[in-house]
XYZ file of C-alpha atoms in Angstrom:
391
model
C 3.729 -23.333 3.700
C 4.933 -22.626 0.154
C 2.662 -20.362 -1.919
C 2.606 -21.663 -5.480
C 0.553 -18.824 -6.956
C -0.704 -18.381 -10.506
C 0.757 -20.447 -13.340
C 4.012 -18.621 -14.225
C 3.237 -18.376 -17.941
C -0.220 -16.936 -17.261
C 1.301 -14.497 -14.784
C 3.763 -13.226 -17.405
C 0.901 -12.700 -19.836
C -1.040 -10.827 -17.161
C 1.936 -8.568 -16.384
C 2.368 -7.827 -20.110
C -1.324 -6.947 -20.333
C -1.013 -4.660 -17.315
C 2.012 -2.850 -18.751
C 0.035 -2.034 -21.888
C -2.980 -0.983 -19.804
C -0.841 1.331 -17.678
C 0.696 3.083 -20.674
C -2.314 3.176 -22.975
C -5.129 3.759 -20.473
C -3.959 4.855 -17.032
C -1.204 7.358 -17.826
C -3.452 9.280 -20.279
C -6.113 9.428 -17.509
C -3.780 10.932 -14.889
C -4.742 14.543 -15.580
C -8.405 13.690 -15.048
C -7.559 11.990 -11.739
C -5.573 15.024 -10.586
C -8.260 17.503 -11.636
C -11.140 15.666 -9.926
C -9.206 13.920 -7.108
C -10.821 10.603 -7.918
C -10.455 7.664 -10.287
C -13.040 7.789 -13.083
C -15.812 5.222 -12.671
C -15.161 3.566 -16.059
C -11.575 2.832 -15.034
C -12.725 1.420 -11.688
C -15.078 -0.875 -13.584
C -12.225 -1.992 -15.849
C -9.994 -2.696 -12.860
C -12.699 -4.837 -11.284
C -13.188 -6.744 -14.516
C -9.432 -7.373 -14.683
C -9.584 -8.946 -11.227
C -7.257 -6.424 -9.578
C -9.275 -6.279 -6.359
C -8.930 -10.014 -5.785
C -5.361 -10.681 -6.884
C -4.380 -12.577 -3.733
C -7.770 -14.134 -2.980
C -7.665 -17.924 -3.535
C -9.059 -19.087 -6.859
C -11.699 -21.227 -5.106
C -13.213 -17.995 -3.780
C -13.135 -16.097 -7.062
C -9.689 -14.519 -6.899
C -6.531 -14.835 -8.978
C -4.566 -16.681 -6.281
C -1.320 -14.762 -6.806
C 1.554 -15.459 -4.451
C 3.510 -12.632 -2.828
C 6.167 -12.415 -5.564
C 3.539 -12.155 -8.282
C 1.443 -9.682 -6.322
C 4.443 -7.400 -5.747
C 5.227 -7.425 -9.466
C 1.657 -6.383 -10.240
C 1.892 -3.552 -7.709
C 5.215 -2.356 -9.150
C 3.734 -2.437 -12.654
C 0.605 -0.516 -11.664
C 2.664 1.981 -9.640
C 4.301 3.229 -12.841
C 1.093 5.245 -13.252
C -0.341 7.735 -10.756
C -0.360 6.321 -7.201
C -4.163 6.391 -6.923
C -4.487 3.435 -9.279
C -2.488 1.204 -6.930
C -3.969 2.646 -3.773
C -7.572 1.805 -4.627
C -6.970 -1.957 -4.738
C -3.883 -2.348 -2.567
C -5.697 -2.506 0.788
C -7.890 -5.312 -0.585
C -5.084 -7.496 -1.838
C -2.533 -6.572 0.814
C -3.598 -5.880 4.368
C -7.291 -6.821 4.353
C -6.840 -10.088 2.498
C -3.748 -10.972 4.523
C -5.672 -10.517 7.769
C -8.520 -12.660 6.433
C -6.075 -15.344 5.335
C -4.153 -15.370 8.628
C -6.960 -14.912 11.112
C -10.473 -15.374 9.742
C -12.805 -18.253 10.435
C -13.895 -20.397 7.509
C -17.301 -18.699 7.593
C -15.661 -15.271 7.404
C -13.514 -16.358 4.464
C -16.578 -17.733 2.678
C -18.412 -14.436 3.117
C -15.706 -11.867 2.462
C -13.294 -13.380 -0.028
C -15.860 -13.562 -2.880
C -17.031 -10.028 -2.120
C -13.493 -8.658 -2.144
C -12.628 -10.559 -5.315
C -15.772 -9.102 -6.890
C -14.466 -5.586 -6.399
C -15.829 -4.399 -3.073
C -13.324 -1.906 -1.683
C -11.832 -2.445 1.771
C -10.105 -0.150 4.252
C -7.897 -0.845 7.262
C -8.642 1.004 10.489
C -5.632 1.071 12.807
C -4.392 4.683 13.097
C -6.211 7.132 15.374
C -5.862 10.859 16.167
C -3.704 9.986 19.176
C -2.148 6.671 18.204
C -0.533 4.962 15.269
C 2.214 2.489 16.016
C 1.520 2.960 19.768
C -1.321 0.488 20.312
C -1.305 1.113 24.073
C -2.719 4.575 23.320
C -5.578 3.245 21.167
C -8.905 4.762 22.230
C -11.401 2.933 20.021
C -13.295 0.421 22.150
C -15.404 -2.651 21.552
C -17.570 -3.817 24.426
C -19.893 -6.806 24.501
C -23.478 -5.946 23.632
C -25.415 -6.428 26.864
C -28.539 -7.296 24.909
C -27.176 -10.127 22.814
C -24.317 -11.828 20.974
C -22.419 -8.933 19.513
C -20.203 -5.921 20.084
C -20.611 -2.145 20.307
C -17.771 -0.060 18.838
C -16.932 3.555 19.600
C -13.994 5.653 18.448
C -12.343 7.508 15.575
C -9.844 6.250 13.023
C -7.645 8.709 11.130
C -5.847 8.818 7.753
C -7.742 5.750 6.545
C -6.952 5.031 2.909
C -10.040 4.355 0.750
C -12.442 5.215 3.581
C -14.652 7.374 1.288
C -15.087 4.499 -1.203
C -14.906 1.445 1.060
C -17.781 -0.921 1.713
C -16.012 -2.783 4.527
C -13.375 -1.923 7.095
C -11.124 -4.032 9.291
C -11.267 -2.040 12.520
C -8.873 -2.450 15.444
C -10.419 -1.804 18.857
C -9.644 -2.335 22.527
C -11.502 -5.228 24.120
C -9.595 -4.741 27.396
C -9.103 -1.467 29.274
C -5.562 -2.186 30.376
C -2.684 -2.689 27.935
C -1.714 -6.366 27.898
C 1.458 -8.162 26.791
C 1.743 -8.779 23.045
C -1.087 -6.252 22.539
C -3.704 -8.789 23.612
C -5.973 -5.861 24.568
C -6.626 -5.191 20.852
C -9.030 -7.165 18.683
C -10.013 -6.872 15.019
C -13.558 -6.504 13.694
C -14.966 -6.753 10.174
C -17.311 -3.779 9.973
C -19.606 -2.979 7.016
C -19.234 0.717 6.284
C -22.993 1.115 5.933
C -23.632 -0.152 9.465
C -25.674 2.288 11.588
C -23.357 4.571 13.534
C -20.505 4.474 11.002
C -19.735 7.791 9.338
C -16.863 8.948 7.154
C -15.392 12.430 7.245
C -14.627 14.547 4.220
C -11.663 13.398 2.165
C -8.498 15.105 3.433
C -6.613 17.517 1.203
C -3.083 16.188 0.773
C 0.353 17.210 -0.482
C 0.217 14.678 -3.328
C -1.223 11.370 -4.522
C -4.377 12.928 -5.967
C -7.233 10.465 -6.331
C -5.989 8.275 -3.469
C -8.505 9.434 -0.902
C -8.105 9.239 2.874
C -10.542 10.272 5.595
C -11.562 9.764 9.207
C -13.922 6.967 10.189
C -16.191 7.774 13.138
C -17.801 4.926 15.070
C -20.696 5.884 17.344
C -22.350 2.976 19.156
C -21.839 0.763 16.125
C -23.386 -2.657 16.707
C -21.818 -5.606 14.950
C -22.754 -9.278 15.406
C -20.524 -11.723 17.232
C -19.227 -13.181 13.986
C -17.714 -9.794 13.076
C -14.846 -10.532 15.484
C -11.976 -11.645 13.261
C -11.126 -15.248 14.049
C -13.863 -15.419 16.676
C -11.376 -14.715 19.463
C -10.461 -11.541 21.325
C -6.911 -10.378 21.830
C -5.639 -11.442 18.418
C -6.398 -8.294 16.437
C -3.035 -6.617 16.715
C -1.211 -9.829 15.792
C -3.325 -10.129 12.646
C -2.759 -6.442 11.895
C 1.005 -6.691 12.233
C 1.170 -9.801 10.061
C -0.895 -8.061 7.402
C 1.347 -5.003 7.608
C 4.215 -7.130 6.274
C 2.224 -7.386 3.048
C 1.332 -3.713 3.259
C 4.994 -2.781 3.539
C 5.895 -4.958 0.577
C 3.161 -3.183 -1.373
C 4.507 0.263 -0.458
C 8.068 -0.816 -1.278
C 6.962 -2.172 -4.642
C 4.969 0.994 -5.326
C 7.932 3.216 -4.476
C 10.144 1.117 -6.758
C 7.706 1.348 -9.662
C 7.182 5.074 -9.234
C 10.912 5.730 -9.023
C 11.272 3.961 -12.378
C 8.552 6.194 -13.866
C 10.301 9.317 -12.566
C 13.693 8.210 -13.873
C 12.262 7.438 -17.314
C 10.814 10.945 -17.347
C 14.214 12.429 -16.444
C 15.929 10.416 -19.176
C 13.477 11.692 -21.752
C 13.853 15.281 -20.591
C 17.656 15.100 -20.467
C 17.777 13.873 -24.055
C 15.339 16.508 -25.336
C 16.527 19.529 -23.327
C 19.487 21.334 -24.812
C 21.986 23.686 -23.222
C 25.185 25.106 -24.689
C 24.185 23.576 -28.013
C 23.832 19.959 -26.924
C 21.454 17.695 -24.925
C 22.008 17.995 -21.192
C 22.193 14.179 -21.165
C 25.750 14.643 -22.472
C 26.821 16.411 -19.280
C 28.619 14.127 -16.865
C 26.986 15.455 -13.696
C 23.555 14.810 -15.220
C 24.739 11.320 -16.108
C 25.873 10.822 -12.513
C 22.363 11.557 -11.203
C 20.826 9.212 -13.752
C 23.304 6.431 -12.960
C 22.875 6.773 -9.191
C 19.118 6.529 -9.614
C 19.365 3.449 -11.829
C 21.688 1.785 -9.301
C 19.335 2.408 -6.384
C 16.240 1.257 -8.276
C 18.038 -1.953 -9.213
C 18.949 -2.528 -5.564
C 15.295 -2.087 -4.538
C 14.175 -4.493 -7.276
C 16.607 -7.095 -5.933
C 15.356 -6.591 -2.380
C 11.777 -7.011 -3.575
C 12.610 -10.260 -5.352
C 14.345 -11.604 -2.244
C 11.763 -10.680 0.394
C 8.811 -11.867 -1.684
C 10.522 -15.184 -2.455
C 11.083 -15.631 1.282
C 7.426 -14.863 1.943
C 6.376 -17.458 -0.622
C 8.576 -20.026 1.139
C 6.767 -19.325 4.398
C 9.645 -17.577 6.162
C 9.165 -14.904 8.803
C 9.731 -11.731 6.794
C 8.938 -9.060 9.392
C 12.471 -7.681 9.497
C 13.159 -7.950 5.780
C 9.783 -6.518 4.757
C 10.504 -3.540 6.991
C 14.011 -3.178 5.532
C 12.668 -3.304 1.969
C 10.028 -0.692 2.716
C 12.567 1.611 4.371
C 15.100 1.330 1.547
C 12.619 1.548 -1.336
C 10.714 4.513 0.070
C 13.865 6.466 0.935
C 15.345 5.516 -2.445
C 12.273 6.847 -4.242
C 12.645 10.129 -2.358
C 16.238 10.462 -3.504
C 15.363 9.588 -7.097
C 12.533 12.105 -7.438
C 14.754 14.772 -5.875
C 17.383 14.110 -8.539
C 14.688 14.155 -11.213
C 13.635 17.647 -10.152
C 17.301 18.651 -10.334
C 17.653 17.211 -13.840
C 14.629 19.250 -14.929
C 16.169 22.349 -13.375
C 13.808 25.306 -13.121
C 11.134 23.393 -15.012
C 11.153 20.787 -12.227
C 9.663 23.368 -9.869
C 6.695 24.104 -12.142
C 3.402 22.259 -11.803
C 3.037 21.936 -15.577
C 5.889 19.399 -15.616
C 5.672 15.914 -14.134
C 8.780 16.198 -11.957
C 7.045 18.470 -9.441
C 4.191 15.964 -9.056
C 6.566 13.022 -8.693
C 8.316 14.865 -5.862
C 5.066 15.481 -3.946
C 3.599 12.039 -4.590
C 6.691 10.199 -3.366
C 6.895 11.869 0.039
C 4.180 9.750 1.706
C 5.949 6.460 0.955
C 8.381 7.215 3.808
C 5.495 7.669 6.256
C 2.591 5.286 5.840
C 2.588 1.588 6.788
C 5.241 2.524 9.331
C 7.511 5.556 9.170
C 11.160 5.022 8.344
C 12.042 5.798 11.957
C 9.542 3.370 13.501
C 10.682 0.626 11.142
C 14.331 1.286 11.912
C 13.524 0.792 15.593
C 11.655 -2.406 14.766
C 14.490 -3.753 12.623
C 17.060 -3.025 15.340
C 14.883 -4.551 18.068
C 14.572 -7.812 16.169
C 18.270 -7.804 15.293
C 19.188 -7.502 18.957
C 16.625 -10.091 19.994
C 17.878 -12.596 17.405
C 21.484 -11.973 18.363
C 20.732 -12.557 22.054
C 18.928 -15.785 21.157
C 21.854 -16.964 19.046
C 19.788 -16.983 15.856
């Protein structure tokens, strides 16, 4: 099914508005975010009023109705500023909304889409202390409530983005003891974060990405009604999660692309202003080489983003290409920020300059929503499968 999205002219106006907002409002607020490890409440209110938490929610339910191409452009634009500003709304418009779109009942859509579009923050509970991509090792369980129509959840989720601020979580849990083919032992549940038995650990201290908070979610005999089961059917949770991760990986790829552009712009400015041997270091050919290599790689990532999102909007299966985009863009961003530190020289190692922060912030892009290594395995597996099938 083709996703038409927002009117193209309106979308361009929205992107222009966002670019101004990023430069005039968000970048000046970065120091405050870093100092307090949180986004200021006034900015959160502004982001809600701009509709950022409901970008991909259908217009009939109060959202902006953006298609995947438009959504990725918004993410790339927002990612020019500190990563926390993208992180706070990205789970809503990427993985949570994708799972609702692909797997929810009409009643679930009617309840949660307006709430998400209104600015309620969502989180996505898949990773655990002993399992991430390995769903067979998942320990969180959901068993039928013996006293009525509902479920009782127990377990711990780890590294959950937005857990400290979220009002709802999409929680993956085992509904069968034994691992089943196609991960049919895992189901997905929509869990209000204020439900009795749900607790959130302290926000973890991280290498970078200040203000983008992650924490454990602990579920102790959490009762949820029967209609909390996503789609109303067991055994579909992992399928919904994996489909939504395609959007999550596009979001991370777009974020890495936008942040690489920010870092390169910073290096350009520094290279022009910094002088050595009586002239700007931008005149030195080996500095120019690092700048040119970075520009080339960012352009390649931008082209990949345009291609994979267009395919998504045409309804194609993008699992392999979304993974490839995420791998390339995240690794590219790592190479770019490394060069940026090198362009800054000794100053790049000091916390008072932006290059040091860019370097730390970028490192997580190669890990979350699927590490580079896991995604390489996934890409190769599907390549071999398609080749054997003559596709």
